[in-house]
Short mmCIF file of C-alpha atoms in Angstrom, two decimals:
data_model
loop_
_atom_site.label_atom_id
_atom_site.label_comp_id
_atom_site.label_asym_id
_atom_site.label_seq_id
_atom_site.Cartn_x
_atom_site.Cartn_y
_atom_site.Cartn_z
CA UNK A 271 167.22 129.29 109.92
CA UNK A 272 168.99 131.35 107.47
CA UNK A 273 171.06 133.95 109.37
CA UNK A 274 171.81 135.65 106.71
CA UNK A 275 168.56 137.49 106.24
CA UNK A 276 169.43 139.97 109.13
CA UNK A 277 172.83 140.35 107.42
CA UNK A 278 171.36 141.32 104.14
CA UNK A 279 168.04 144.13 105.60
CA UNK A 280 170.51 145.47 107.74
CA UNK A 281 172.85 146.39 104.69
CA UNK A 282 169.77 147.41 102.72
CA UNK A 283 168.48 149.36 105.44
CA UNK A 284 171.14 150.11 108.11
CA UNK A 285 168.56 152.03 110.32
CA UNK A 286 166.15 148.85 110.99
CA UNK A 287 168.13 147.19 113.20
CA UNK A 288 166.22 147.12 116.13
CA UNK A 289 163.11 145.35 113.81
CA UNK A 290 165.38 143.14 112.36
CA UNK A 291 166.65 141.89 115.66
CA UNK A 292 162.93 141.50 116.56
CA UNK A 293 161.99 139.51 113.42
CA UNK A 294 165.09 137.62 114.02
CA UNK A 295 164.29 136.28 117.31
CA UNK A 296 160.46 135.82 116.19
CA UNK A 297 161.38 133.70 113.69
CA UNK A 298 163.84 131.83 115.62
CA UNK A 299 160.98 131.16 117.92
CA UNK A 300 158.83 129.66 115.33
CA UNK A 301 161.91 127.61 114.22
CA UNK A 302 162.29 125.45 117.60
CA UNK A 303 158.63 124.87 117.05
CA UNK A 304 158.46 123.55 113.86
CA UNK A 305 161.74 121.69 113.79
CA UNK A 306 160.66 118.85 115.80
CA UNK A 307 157.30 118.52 113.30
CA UNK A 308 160.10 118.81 110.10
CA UNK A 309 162.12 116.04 111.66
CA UNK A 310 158.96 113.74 111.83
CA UNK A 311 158.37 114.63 108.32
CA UNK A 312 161.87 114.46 107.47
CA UNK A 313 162.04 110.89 108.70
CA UNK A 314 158.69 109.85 107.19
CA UNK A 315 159.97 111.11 103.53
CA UNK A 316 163.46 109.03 104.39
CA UNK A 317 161.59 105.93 105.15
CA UNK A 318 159.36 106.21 101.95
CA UNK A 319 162.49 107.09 100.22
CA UNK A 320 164.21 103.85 101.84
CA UNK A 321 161.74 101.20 100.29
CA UNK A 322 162.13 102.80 96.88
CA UNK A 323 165.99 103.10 96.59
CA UNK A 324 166.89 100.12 98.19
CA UNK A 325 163.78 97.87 96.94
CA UNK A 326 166.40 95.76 94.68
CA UNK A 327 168.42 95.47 98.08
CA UNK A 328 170.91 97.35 100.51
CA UNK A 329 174.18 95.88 99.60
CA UNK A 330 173.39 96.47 95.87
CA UNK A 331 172.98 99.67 96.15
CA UNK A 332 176.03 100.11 97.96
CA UNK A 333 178.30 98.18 95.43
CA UNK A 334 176.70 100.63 92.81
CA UNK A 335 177.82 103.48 94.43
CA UNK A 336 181.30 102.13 95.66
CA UNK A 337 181.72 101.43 92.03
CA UNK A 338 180.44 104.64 90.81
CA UNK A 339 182.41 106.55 93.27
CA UNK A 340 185.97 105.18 91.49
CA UNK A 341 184.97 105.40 88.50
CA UNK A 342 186.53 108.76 86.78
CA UNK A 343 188.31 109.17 89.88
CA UNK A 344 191.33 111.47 88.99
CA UNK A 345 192.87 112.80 92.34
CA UNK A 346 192.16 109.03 94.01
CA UNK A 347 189.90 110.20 96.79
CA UNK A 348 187.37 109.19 95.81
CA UNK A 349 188.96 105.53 96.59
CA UNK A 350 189.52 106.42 99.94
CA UNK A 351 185.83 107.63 100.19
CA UNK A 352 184.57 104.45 98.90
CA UNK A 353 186.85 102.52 101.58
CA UNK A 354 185.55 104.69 104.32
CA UNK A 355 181.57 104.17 102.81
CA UNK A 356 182.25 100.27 103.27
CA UNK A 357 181.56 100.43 106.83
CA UNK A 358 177.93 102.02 105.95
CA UNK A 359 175.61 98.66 107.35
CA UNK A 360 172.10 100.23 107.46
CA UNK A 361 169.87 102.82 105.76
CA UNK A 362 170.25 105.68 108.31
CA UNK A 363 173.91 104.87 108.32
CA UNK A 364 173.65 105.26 104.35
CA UNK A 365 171.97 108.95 104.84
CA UNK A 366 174.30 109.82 107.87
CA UNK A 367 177.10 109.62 105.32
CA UNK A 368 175.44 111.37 102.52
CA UNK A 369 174.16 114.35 104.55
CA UNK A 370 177.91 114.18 105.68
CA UNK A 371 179.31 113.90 102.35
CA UNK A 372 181.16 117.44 101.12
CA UNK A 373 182.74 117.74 104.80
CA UNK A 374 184.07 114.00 104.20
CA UNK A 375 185.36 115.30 101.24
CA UNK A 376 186.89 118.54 102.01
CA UNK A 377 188.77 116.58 104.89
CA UNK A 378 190.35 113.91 102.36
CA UNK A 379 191.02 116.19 99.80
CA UNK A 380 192.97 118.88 102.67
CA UNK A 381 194.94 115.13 103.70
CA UNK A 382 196.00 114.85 100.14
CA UNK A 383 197.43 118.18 99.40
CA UNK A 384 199.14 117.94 102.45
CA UNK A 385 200.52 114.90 101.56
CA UNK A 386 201.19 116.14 98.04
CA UNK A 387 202.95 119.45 98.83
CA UNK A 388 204.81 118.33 102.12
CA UNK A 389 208.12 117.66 100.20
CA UNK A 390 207.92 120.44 98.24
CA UNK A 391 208.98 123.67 98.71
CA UNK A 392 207.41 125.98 96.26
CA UNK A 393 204.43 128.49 96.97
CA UNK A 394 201.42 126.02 95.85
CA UNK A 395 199.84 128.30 93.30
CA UNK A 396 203.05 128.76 91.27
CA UNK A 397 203.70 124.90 91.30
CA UNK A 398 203.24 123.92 87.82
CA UNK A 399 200.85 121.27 87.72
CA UNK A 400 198.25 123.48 89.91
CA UNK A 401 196.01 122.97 86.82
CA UNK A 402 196.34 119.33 86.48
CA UNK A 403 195.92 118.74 90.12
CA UNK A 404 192.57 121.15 89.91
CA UNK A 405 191.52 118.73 87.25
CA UNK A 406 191.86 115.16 89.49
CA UNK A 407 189.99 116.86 92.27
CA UNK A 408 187.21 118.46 90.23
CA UNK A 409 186.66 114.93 88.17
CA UNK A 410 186.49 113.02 91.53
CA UNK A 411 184.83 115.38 93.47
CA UNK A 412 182.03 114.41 90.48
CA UNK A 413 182.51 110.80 90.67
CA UNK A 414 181.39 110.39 94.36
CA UNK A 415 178.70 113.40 94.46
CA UNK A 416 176.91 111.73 91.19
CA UNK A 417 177.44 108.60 92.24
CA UNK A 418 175.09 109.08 95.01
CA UNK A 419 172.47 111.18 92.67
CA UNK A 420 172.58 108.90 90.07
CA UNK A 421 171.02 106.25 92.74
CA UNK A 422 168.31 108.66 94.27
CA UNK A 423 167.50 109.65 90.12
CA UNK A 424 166.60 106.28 89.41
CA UNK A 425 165.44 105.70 85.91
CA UNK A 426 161.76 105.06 84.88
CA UNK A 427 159.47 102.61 82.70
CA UNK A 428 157.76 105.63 81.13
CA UNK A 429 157.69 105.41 77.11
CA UNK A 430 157.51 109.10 77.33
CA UNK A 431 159.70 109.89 79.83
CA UNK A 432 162.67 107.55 77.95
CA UNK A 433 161.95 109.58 74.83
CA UNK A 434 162.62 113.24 76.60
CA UNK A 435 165.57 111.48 78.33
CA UNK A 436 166.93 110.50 74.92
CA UNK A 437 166.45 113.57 73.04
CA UNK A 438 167.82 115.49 75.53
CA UNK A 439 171.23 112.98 75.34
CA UNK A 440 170.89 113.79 71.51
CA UNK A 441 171.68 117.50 72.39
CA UNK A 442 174.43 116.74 73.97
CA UNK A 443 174.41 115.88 77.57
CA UNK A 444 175.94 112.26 78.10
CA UNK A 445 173.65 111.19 81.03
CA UNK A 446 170.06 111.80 82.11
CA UNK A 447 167.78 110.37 84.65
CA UNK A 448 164.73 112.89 84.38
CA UNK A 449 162.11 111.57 87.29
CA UNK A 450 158.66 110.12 87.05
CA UNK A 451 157.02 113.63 86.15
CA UNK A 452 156.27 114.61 82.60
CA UNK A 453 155.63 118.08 83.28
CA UNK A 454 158.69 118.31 84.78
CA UNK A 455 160.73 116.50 82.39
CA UNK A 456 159.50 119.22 79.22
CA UNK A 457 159.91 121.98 81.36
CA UNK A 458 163.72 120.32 81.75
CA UNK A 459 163.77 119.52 77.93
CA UNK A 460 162.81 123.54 76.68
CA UNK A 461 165.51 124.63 78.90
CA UNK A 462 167.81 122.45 77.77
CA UNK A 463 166.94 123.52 74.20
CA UNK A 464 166.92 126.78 74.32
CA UNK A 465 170.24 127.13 76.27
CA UNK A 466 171.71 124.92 73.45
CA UNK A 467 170.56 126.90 70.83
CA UNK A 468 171.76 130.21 72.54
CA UNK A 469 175.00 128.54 71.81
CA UNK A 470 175.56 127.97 75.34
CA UNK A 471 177.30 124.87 77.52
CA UNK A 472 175.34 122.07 78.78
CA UNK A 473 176.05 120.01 81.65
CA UNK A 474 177.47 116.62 81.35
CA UNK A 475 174.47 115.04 83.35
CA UNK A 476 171.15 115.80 84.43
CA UNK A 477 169.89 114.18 87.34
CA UNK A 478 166.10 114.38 88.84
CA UNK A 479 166.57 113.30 92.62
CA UNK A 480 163.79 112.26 94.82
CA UNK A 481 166.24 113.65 97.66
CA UNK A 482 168.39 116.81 98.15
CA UNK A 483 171.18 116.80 100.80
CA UNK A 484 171.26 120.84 101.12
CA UNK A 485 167.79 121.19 103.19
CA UNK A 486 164.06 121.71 102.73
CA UNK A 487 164.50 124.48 100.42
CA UNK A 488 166.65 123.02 97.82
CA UNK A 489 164.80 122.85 94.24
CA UNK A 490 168.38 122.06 92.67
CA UNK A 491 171.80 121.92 92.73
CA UNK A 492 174.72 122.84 89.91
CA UNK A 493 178.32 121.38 90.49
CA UNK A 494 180.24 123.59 87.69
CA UNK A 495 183.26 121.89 87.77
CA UNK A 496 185.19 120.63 84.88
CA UNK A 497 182.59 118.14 84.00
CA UNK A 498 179.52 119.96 85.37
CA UNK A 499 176.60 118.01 86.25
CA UNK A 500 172.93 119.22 87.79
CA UNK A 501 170.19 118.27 89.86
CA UNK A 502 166.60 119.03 90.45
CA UNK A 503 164.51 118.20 93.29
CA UNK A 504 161.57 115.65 91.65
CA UNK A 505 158.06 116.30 91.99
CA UNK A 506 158.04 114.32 95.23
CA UNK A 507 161.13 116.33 96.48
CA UNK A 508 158.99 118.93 95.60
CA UNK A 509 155.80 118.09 97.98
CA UNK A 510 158.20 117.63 100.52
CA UNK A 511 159.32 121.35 100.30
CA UNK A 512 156.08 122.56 100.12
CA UNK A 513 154.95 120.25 102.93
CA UNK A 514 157.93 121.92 104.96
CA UNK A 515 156.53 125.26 104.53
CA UNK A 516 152.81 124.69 105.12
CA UNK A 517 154.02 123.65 108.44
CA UNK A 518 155.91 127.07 109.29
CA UNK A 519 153.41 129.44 107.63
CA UNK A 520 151.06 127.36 109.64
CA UNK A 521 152.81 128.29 112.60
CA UNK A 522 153.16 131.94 111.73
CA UNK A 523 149.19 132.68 111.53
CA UNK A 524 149.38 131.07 115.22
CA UNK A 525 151.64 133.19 116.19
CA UNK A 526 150.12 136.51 117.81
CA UNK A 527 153.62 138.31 117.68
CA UNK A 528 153.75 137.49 113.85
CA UNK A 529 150.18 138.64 113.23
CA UNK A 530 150.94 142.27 115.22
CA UNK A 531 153.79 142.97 112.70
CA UNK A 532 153.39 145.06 109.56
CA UNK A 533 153.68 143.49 105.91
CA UNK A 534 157.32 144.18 105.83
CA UNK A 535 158.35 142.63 109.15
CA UNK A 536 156.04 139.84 108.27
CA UNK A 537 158.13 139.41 104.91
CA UNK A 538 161.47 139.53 107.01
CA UNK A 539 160.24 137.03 109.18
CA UNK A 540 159.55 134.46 106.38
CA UNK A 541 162.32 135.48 104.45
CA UNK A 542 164.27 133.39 107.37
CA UNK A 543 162.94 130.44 106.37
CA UNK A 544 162.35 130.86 102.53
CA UNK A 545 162.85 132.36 99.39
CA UNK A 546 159.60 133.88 98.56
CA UNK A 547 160.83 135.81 95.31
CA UNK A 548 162.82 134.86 92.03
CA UNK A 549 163.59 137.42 88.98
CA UNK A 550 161.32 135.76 87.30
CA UNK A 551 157.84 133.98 88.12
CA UNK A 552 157.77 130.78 86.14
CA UNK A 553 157.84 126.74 86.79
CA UNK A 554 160.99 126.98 84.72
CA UNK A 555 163.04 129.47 86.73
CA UNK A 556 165.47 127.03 88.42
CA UNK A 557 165.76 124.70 85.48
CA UNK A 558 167.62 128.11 84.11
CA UNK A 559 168.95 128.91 86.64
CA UNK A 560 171.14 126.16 87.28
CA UNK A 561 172.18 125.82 84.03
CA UNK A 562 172.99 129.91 83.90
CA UNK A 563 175.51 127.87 86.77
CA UNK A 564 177.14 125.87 83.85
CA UNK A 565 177.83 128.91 81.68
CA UNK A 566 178.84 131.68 84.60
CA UNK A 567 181.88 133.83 83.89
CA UNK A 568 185.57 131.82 84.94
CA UNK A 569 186.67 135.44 86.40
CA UNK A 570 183.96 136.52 88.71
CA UNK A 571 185.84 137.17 92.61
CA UNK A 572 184.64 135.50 95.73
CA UNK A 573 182.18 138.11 96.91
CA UNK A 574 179.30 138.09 99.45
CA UNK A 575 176.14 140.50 99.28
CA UNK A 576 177.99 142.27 101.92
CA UNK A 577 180.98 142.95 99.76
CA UNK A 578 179.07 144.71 96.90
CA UNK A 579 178.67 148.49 96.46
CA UNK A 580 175.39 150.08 98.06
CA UNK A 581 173.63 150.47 94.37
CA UNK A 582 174.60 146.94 93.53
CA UNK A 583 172.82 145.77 96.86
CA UNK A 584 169.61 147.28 95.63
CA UNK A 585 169.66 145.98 92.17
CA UNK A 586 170.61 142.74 93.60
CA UNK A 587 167.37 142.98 96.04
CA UNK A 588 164.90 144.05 92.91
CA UNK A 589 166.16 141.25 90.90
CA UNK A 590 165.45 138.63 93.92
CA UNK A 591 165.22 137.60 97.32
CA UNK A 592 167.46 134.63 96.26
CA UNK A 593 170.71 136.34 98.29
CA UNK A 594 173.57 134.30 99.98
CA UNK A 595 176.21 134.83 102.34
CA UNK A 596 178.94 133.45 100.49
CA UNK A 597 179.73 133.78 96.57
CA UNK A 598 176.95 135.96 95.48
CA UNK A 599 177.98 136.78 92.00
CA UNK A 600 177.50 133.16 90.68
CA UNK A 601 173.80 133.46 92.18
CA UNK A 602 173.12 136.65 90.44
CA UNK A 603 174.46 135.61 87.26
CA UNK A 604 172.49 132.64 87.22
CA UNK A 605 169.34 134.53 88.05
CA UNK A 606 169.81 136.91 84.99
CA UNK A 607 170.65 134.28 83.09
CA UNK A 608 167.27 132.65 84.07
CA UNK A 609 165.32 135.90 83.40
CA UNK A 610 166.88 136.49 80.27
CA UNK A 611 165.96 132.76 78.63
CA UNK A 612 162.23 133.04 79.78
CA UNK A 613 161.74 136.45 79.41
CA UNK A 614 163.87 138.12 76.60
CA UNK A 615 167.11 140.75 77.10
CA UNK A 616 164.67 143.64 76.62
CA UNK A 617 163.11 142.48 80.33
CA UNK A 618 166.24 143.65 81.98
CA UNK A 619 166.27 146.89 83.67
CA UNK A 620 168.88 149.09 83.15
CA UNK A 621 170.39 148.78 86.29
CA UNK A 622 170.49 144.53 85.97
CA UNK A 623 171.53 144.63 82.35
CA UNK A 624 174.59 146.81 83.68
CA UNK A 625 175.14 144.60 86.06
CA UNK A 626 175.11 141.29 83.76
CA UNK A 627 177.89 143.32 81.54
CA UNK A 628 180.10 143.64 84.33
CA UNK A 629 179.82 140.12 85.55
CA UNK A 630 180.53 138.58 82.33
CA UNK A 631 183.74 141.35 82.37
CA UNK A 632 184.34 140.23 86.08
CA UNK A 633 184.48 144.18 86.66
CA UNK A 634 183.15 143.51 90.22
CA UNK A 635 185.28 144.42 93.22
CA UNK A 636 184.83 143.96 96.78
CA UNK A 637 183.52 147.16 98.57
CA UNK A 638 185.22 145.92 101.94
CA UNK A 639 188.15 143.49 102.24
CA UNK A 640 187.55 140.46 104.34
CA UNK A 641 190.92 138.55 105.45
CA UNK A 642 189.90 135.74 103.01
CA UNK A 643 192.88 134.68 101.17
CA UNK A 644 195.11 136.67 103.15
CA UNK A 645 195.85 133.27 105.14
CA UNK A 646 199.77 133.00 105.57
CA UNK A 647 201.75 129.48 105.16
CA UNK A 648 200.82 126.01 103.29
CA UNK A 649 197.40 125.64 105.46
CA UNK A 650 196.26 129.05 104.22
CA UNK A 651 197.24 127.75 100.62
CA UNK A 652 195.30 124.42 101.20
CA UNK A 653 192.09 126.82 102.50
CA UNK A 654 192.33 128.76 99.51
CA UNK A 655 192.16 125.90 97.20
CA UNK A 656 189.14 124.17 98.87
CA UNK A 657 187.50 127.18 99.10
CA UNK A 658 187.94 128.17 95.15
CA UNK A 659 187.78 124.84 94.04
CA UNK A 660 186.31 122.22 95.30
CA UNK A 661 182.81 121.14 96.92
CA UNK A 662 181.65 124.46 95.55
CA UNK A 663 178.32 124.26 94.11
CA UNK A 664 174.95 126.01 93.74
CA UNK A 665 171.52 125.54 95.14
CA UNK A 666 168.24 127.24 94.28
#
């Protein structure tokens, strides 16, 4: 469940708390119920998933990725990733790992700055090859996350399909795998043209995976890093998701508590599981979206929807229910972004344009100061850097 949701109705309406609570605990309710009935689907996806990815055999697909994973492998870690992925011997092993994959990342990289800065005695961020050590990490941090994409994107026989996939190279991204569904793949395509021609960055790689790591709700992923790559969820990813939440609003028009509550507690309650609104209503809105990712301002703080001023909170809301706990300027900026390539500048409100002119300016402050970065020592260093750095990415 996404905890969060209380978080954000209580700071848009501080005087709710009592319904929040409520719709809180409903939905928490409804969760235990449904989870069991996700993890059967869950598993039955997986297995489906299994005989498709591994069809040309287990061990293959392995070497493919242990290859993958050192190849552009700047920092090294991605070596010791690959050494600890040899031990993978089955299928569920294989998605135990990959579920498991930033925290196996974050733990090697923390080993090697610790290794790194041990002997050392300068303050890490005035050490002089900060930037070139930013660099490794960010170019493997890609080399094992799209090594792993690149298998669940596999490519397709479609004469189509390999056209779209090679004009879409021709514009300048260096590797695409864009899924079985043609729809899809020229919704992918127009974005991909238009942000081009806006004179905009495009990522290095554009993968369509049949599976998502970051939950049910995941219709893609952005990792803008140095050589920033994206993901959708494919069209069966897609079912999936919408398979997930049949099952919950199924279980919500059960639920007699849930059927006493007005429209807005209703929308709280769902809001816990869902996003149910995006600043703009199109099929293309997250292939924008995460590419508004690729092209987000260098200088925007680390901010949560809790850190931003009370008008700023409101805007946010109007523009969508697409809020996060951590790092909300990135999502904002990438939802403006998104509204702005499907539906012209002039759609803006006066209010969001504002707000896109101080994001690009990285004019946004915290409201409240959390202890974040106020961490004393190497180890608060180390947090820092992980935190700022690396296995930061975006989901939609």
């Amino acid at each position: 469940m996404n905890n969060v949701v209380g978080q954000i109705y209580n700071a848009l309406y501080p005087n709710m708390g009592n319904t929040i609570s409520k719709c809180c605990s409903l939905a928490d309710t409804v969760e235990r119920k449904v989870t069991p009935l996700y993890l059967k689907l869950l598993d039955k996806n997986r297995k489906i998933l299994e005989q498709d990815v591994f069809s040309g055999g287990f061990e293959r697909v392995k070497q493919t990725i242990l290859e993958d994973m050192k190849d552009g492998d700047g920092a090294g870690f991605g070596v010791v990733l690959a050494n600890f992925f040899k031990t993978v011997k089955s299928p569920k092993e294989f998605f135990n790992f990959y579920d498991n994959l930033e925290t196996h990342i974050r733990k090697t990289v923390k080993r090697f700055l610790n290794g790194y800065f041990s002997s050392r005695s300068r303050d890490f961020y005035l050490y002089e090859d900060t930037d070139k050590i930013r660099s490794q990490f960010d170019s493997s941090q890609n080399a094992v996350m799209s090594a792993f994409f690149r298998v669940f994107s596999r490519k397709n026989a479609s004469p189509r399909l390999r056209e779209i996939e090679k004009t879409i190279e021709q514009l300048g991204v260096h590797e695409v795998r864009i899924g079985k569904s043609e729809i899809e793949a020229e919704r992918i395509l127009e974005a991909v043209k238009k942000t081009k021609n806006s004179g905009d960055m495009l990522p290095q790689k554009i993968f369509v995976s049949d599976y998502i790591e970051r939950g049910h709700n995941s219709a893609g992923i952005c990792f803008p890093l140095k050589q920033p790559f994206v993901v959708y969820a494919s069209a069966g990813t897609k079912k999936f998701i919408d398979e997930y939440y049949s099952i919950v609003f199924s279980q919500l028009e059960k639920d007699k508590r849930y059927l006493a509550l007005s429209e807005m507690e209703q929308k709280i309650v769902r809001s816990y599981f869902g996003v149910e609104r995006f600043s703009v209503d199109s099929p293309s809105q997250v292939y924008f979206h995460e590419l508004g990712h690729i092209n987000q301002p260098k200088n925007m703080p680390w901010l949560s929807f809790m850190d931003l001023s009370d008008q700023d909170k409101q805007t946010a809301y109007r523009l969508t229910e697409y809020l996060t706990d951590k790092d909300i300027l990135p999502e904002l900026f990438a939802e403006l972004y998104a509204k702005i390539r499907i539906s012209g500048e002039s759609s803006l409100s006066k209010e969001e344009a504002d707000l896109l002119e101080r994001l690009k300016l990285g004019a946004i402050t915290k409201n409240q100061h959390s202890n974040k970065g106020q961490k004393n020592g190497f180890l608060g260093h180390i947090s820092d850097f992980l935190l700022n750095f690396l296995g930061k990415s975006y989901t939609s």
